[in-house]
mmCIF file of C-alpha atoms in Angstrom:
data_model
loop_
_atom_site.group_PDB
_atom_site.id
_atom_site.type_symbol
_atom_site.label_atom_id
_atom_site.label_comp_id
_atom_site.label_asym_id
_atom_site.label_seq_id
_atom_site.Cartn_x
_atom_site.Cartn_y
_atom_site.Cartn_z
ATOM 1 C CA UNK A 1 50.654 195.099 89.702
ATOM 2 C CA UNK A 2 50.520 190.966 89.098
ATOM 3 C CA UNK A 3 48.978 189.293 86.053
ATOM 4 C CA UNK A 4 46.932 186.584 87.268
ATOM 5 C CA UNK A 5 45.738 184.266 84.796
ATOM 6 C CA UNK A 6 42.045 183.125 85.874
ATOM 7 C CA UNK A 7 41.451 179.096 84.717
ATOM 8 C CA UNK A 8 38.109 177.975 84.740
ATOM 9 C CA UNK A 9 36.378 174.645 84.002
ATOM 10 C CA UNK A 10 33.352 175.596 81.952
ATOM 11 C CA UNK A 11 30.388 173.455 83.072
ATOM 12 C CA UNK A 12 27.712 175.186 84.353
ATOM 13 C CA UNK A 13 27.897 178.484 82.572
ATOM 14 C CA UNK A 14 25.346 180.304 84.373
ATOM 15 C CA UNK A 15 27.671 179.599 87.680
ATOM 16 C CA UNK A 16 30.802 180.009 86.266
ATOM 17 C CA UNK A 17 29.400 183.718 85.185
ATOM 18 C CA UNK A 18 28.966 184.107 88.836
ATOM 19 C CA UNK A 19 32.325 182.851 90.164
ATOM 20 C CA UNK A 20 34.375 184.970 87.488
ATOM 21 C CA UNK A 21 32.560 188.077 88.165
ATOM 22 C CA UNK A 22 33.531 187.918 91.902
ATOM 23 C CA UNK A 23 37.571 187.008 90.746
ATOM 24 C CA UNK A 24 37.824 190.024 88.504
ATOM 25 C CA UNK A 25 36.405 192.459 90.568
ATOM 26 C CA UNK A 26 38.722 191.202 93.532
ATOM 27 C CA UNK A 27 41.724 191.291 91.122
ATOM 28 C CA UNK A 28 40.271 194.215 89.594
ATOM 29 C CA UNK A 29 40.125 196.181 93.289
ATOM 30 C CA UNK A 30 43.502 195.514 93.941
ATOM 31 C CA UNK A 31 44.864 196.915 90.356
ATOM 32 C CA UNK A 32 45.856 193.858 89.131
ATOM 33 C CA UNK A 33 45.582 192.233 85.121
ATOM 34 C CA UNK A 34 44.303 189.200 83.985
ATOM 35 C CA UNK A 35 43.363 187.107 81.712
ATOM 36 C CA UNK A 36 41.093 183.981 81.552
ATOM 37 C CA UNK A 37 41.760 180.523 79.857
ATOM 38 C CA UNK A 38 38.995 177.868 79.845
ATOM 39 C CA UNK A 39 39.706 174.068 80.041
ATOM 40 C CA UNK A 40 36.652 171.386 79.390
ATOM 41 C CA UNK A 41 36.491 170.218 83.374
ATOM 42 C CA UNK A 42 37.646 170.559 86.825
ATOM 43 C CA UNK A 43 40.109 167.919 86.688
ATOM 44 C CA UNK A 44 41.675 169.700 83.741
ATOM 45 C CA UNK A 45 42.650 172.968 85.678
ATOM 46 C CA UNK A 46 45.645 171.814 87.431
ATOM 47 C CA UNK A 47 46.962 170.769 84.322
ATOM 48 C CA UNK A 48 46.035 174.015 82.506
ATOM 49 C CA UNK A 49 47.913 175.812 85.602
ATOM 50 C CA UNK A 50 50.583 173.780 85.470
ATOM 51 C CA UNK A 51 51.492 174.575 81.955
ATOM 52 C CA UNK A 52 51.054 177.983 82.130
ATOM 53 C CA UNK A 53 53.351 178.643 84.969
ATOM 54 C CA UNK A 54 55.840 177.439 83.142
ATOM 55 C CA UNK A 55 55.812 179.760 80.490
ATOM 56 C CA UNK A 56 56.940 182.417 83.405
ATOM 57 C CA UNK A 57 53.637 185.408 81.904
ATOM 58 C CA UNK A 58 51.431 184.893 85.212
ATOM 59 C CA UNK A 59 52.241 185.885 88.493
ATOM 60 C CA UNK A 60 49.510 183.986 89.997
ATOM 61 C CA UNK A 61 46.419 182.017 89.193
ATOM 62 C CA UNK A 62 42.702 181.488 89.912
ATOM 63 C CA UNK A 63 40.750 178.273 89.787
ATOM 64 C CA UNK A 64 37.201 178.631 89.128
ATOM 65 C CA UNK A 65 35.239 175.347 88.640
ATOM 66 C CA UNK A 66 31.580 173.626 89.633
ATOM 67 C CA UNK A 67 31.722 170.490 90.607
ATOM 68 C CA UNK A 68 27.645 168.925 91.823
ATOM 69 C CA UNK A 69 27.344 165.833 93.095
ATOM 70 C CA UNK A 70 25.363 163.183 91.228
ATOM 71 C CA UNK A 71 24.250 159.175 91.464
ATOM 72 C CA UNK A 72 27.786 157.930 91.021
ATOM 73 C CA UNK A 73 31.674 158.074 92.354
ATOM 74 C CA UNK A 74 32.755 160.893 89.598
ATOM 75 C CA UNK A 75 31.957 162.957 91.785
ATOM 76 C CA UNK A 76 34.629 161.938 94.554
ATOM 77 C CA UNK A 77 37.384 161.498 91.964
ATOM 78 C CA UNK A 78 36.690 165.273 90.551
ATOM 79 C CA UNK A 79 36.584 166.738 93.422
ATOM 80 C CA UNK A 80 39.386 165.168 95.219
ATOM 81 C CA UNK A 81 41.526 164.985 92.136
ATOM 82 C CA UNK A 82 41.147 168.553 91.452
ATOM 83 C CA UNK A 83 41.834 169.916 94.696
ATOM 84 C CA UNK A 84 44.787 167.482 95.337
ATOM 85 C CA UNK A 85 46.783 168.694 91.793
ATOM 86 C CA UNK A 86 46.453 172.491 92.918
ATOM 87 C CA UNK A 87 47.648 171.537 96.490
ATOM 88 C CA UNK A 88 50.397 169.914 94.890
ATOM 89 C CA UNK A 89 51.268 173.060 92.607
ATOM 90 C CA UNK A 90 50.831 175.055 95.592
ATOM 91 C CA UNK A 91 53.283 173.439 97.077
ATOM 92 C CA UNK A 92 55.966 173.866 94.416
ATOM 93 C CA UNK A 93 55.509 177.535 95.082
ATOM 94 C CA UNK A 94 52.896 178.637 92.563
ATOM 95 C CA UNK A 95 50.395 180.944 94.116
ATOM 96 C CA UNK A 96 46.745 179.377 93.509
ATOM 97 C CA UNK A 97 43.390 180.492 94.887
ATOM 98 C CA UNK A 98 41.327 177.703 94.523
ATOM 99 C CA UNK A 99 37.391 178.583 93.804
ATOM 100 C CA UNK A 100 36.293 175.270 92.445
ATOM 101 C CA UNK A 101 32.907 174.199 94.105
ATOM 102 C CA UNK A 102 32.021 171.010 95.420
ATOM 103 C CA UNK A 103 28.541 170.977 96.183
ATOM 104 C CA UNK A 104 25.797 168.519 96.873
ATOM 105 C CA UNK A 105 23.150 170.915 94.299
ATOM 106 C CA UNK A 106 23.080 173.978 92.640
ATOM 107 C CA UNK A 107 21.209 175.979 95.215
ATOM 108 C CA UNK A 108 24.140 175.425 97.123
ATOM 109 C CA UNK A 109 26.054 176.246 94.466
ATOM 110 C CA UNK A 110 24.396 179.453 93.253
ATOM 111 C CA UNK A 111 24.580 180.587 97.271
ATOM 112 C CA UNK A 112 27.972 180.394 97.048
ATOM 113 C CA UNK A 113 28.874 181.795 93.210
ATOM 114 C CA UNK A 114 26.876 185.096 94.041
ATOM 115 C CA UNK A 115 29.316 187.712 94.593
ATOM 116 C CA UNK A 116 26.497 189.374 96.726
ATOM 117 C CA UNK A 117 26.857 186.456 98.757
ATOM 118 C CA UNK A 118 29.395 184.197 99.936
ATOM 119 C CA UNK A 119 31.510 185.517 96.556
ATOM 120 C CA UNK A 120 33.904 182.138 96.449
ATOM 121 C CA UNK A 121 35.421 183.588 93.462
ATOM 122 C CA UNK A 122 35.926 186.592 95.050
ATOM 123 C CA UNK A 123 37.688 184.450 98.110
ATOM 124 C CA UNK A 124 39.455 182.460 95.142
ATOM 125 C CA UNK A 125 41.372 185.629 93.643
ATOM 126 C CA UNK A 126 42.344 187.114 97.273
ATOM 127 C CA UNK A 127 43.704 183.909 97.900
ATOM 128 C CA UNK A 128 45.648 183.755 95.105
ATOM 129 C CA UNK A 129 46.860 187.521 95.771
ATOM 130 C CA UNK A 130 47.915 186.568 99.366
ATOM 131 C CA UNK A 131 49.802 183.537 98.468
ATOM 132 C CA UNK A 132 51.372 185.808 95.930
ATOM 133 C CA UNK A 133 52.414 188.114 98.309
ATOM 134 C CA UNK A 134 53.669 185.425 100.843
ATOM 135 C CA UNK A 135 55.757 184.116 98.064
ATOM 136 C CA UNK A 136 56.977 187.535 97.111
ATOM 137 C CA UNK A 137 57.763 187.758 101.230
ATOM 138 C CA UNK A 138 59.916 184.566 101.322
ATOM 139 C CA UNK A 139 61.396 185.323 97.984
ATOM 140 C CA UNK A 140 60.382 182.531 95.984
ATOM 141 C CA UNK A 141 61.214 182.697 92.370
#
């Protein structure tokens, strides 16, 4: 059994309701704890990860985020910023399942929250469980 610590960037909580419910039950199903932390935006969730692997408590780690477009660039450098700092902390050896949307509304967005649909938070937190395991393989510490 891991402890996964679940990071979300509370925005839209309505989604974010959606995305978490799909983690836990994934993490949930395969016996594992966790806890959840929440940072003010997307582009604060590597950070947030970052820190907390330090402090050695979390086997692994879930990134749950919204991120809609609107009329100007934010959009690009959230998006693009976020996902960049968890692909660099995933390649340091931290096991991450990113589950941070990037969509162009929130139809889009609620399609693919809905754990009775495509479940991305569920996809997030089996991510992050088969990362863990491939790290556990290759005996990363």
């Amino acid at each position: 059994m891991a402890k996964f610590l679940i990071v979300e960037a509370r925005f839209y909580d309505h989604l974010n309701d959606l995305l978490i419910e799909g983690a836990k039950a994934a993490l949930d199903e395969d016996g594992h704890r966790y806890e959840v932390v929440t940072v003010p935006g997307a582009l604060e969730i590597p950070g947030a990860v970052a820190m907390a692997a330090e402090t050695g408590r979390y086997d692994g780690f879930v990134a749950i985020g919204v991120v809609i477009r609107g009329e100007t660039y934010h959009f690009e450098v959230v998006s693009n910023e976020s996902a960049r700092g968890l692909m660099a902390l995933s390649m340091d050896g931290i096991a991450i399942g990113n589950g941070i949307l990037t969509v162009e509304n929130e139809e889009q967005a609620l399609v693919r929250a809905r754990p009775d649909q495509k479940n991305k938070g569920g996809e997030a937190a089996k991510a992050a469980i088969a990362m863990l395991a491939l790290r556990e393989r290759f005996g990363v510490a």
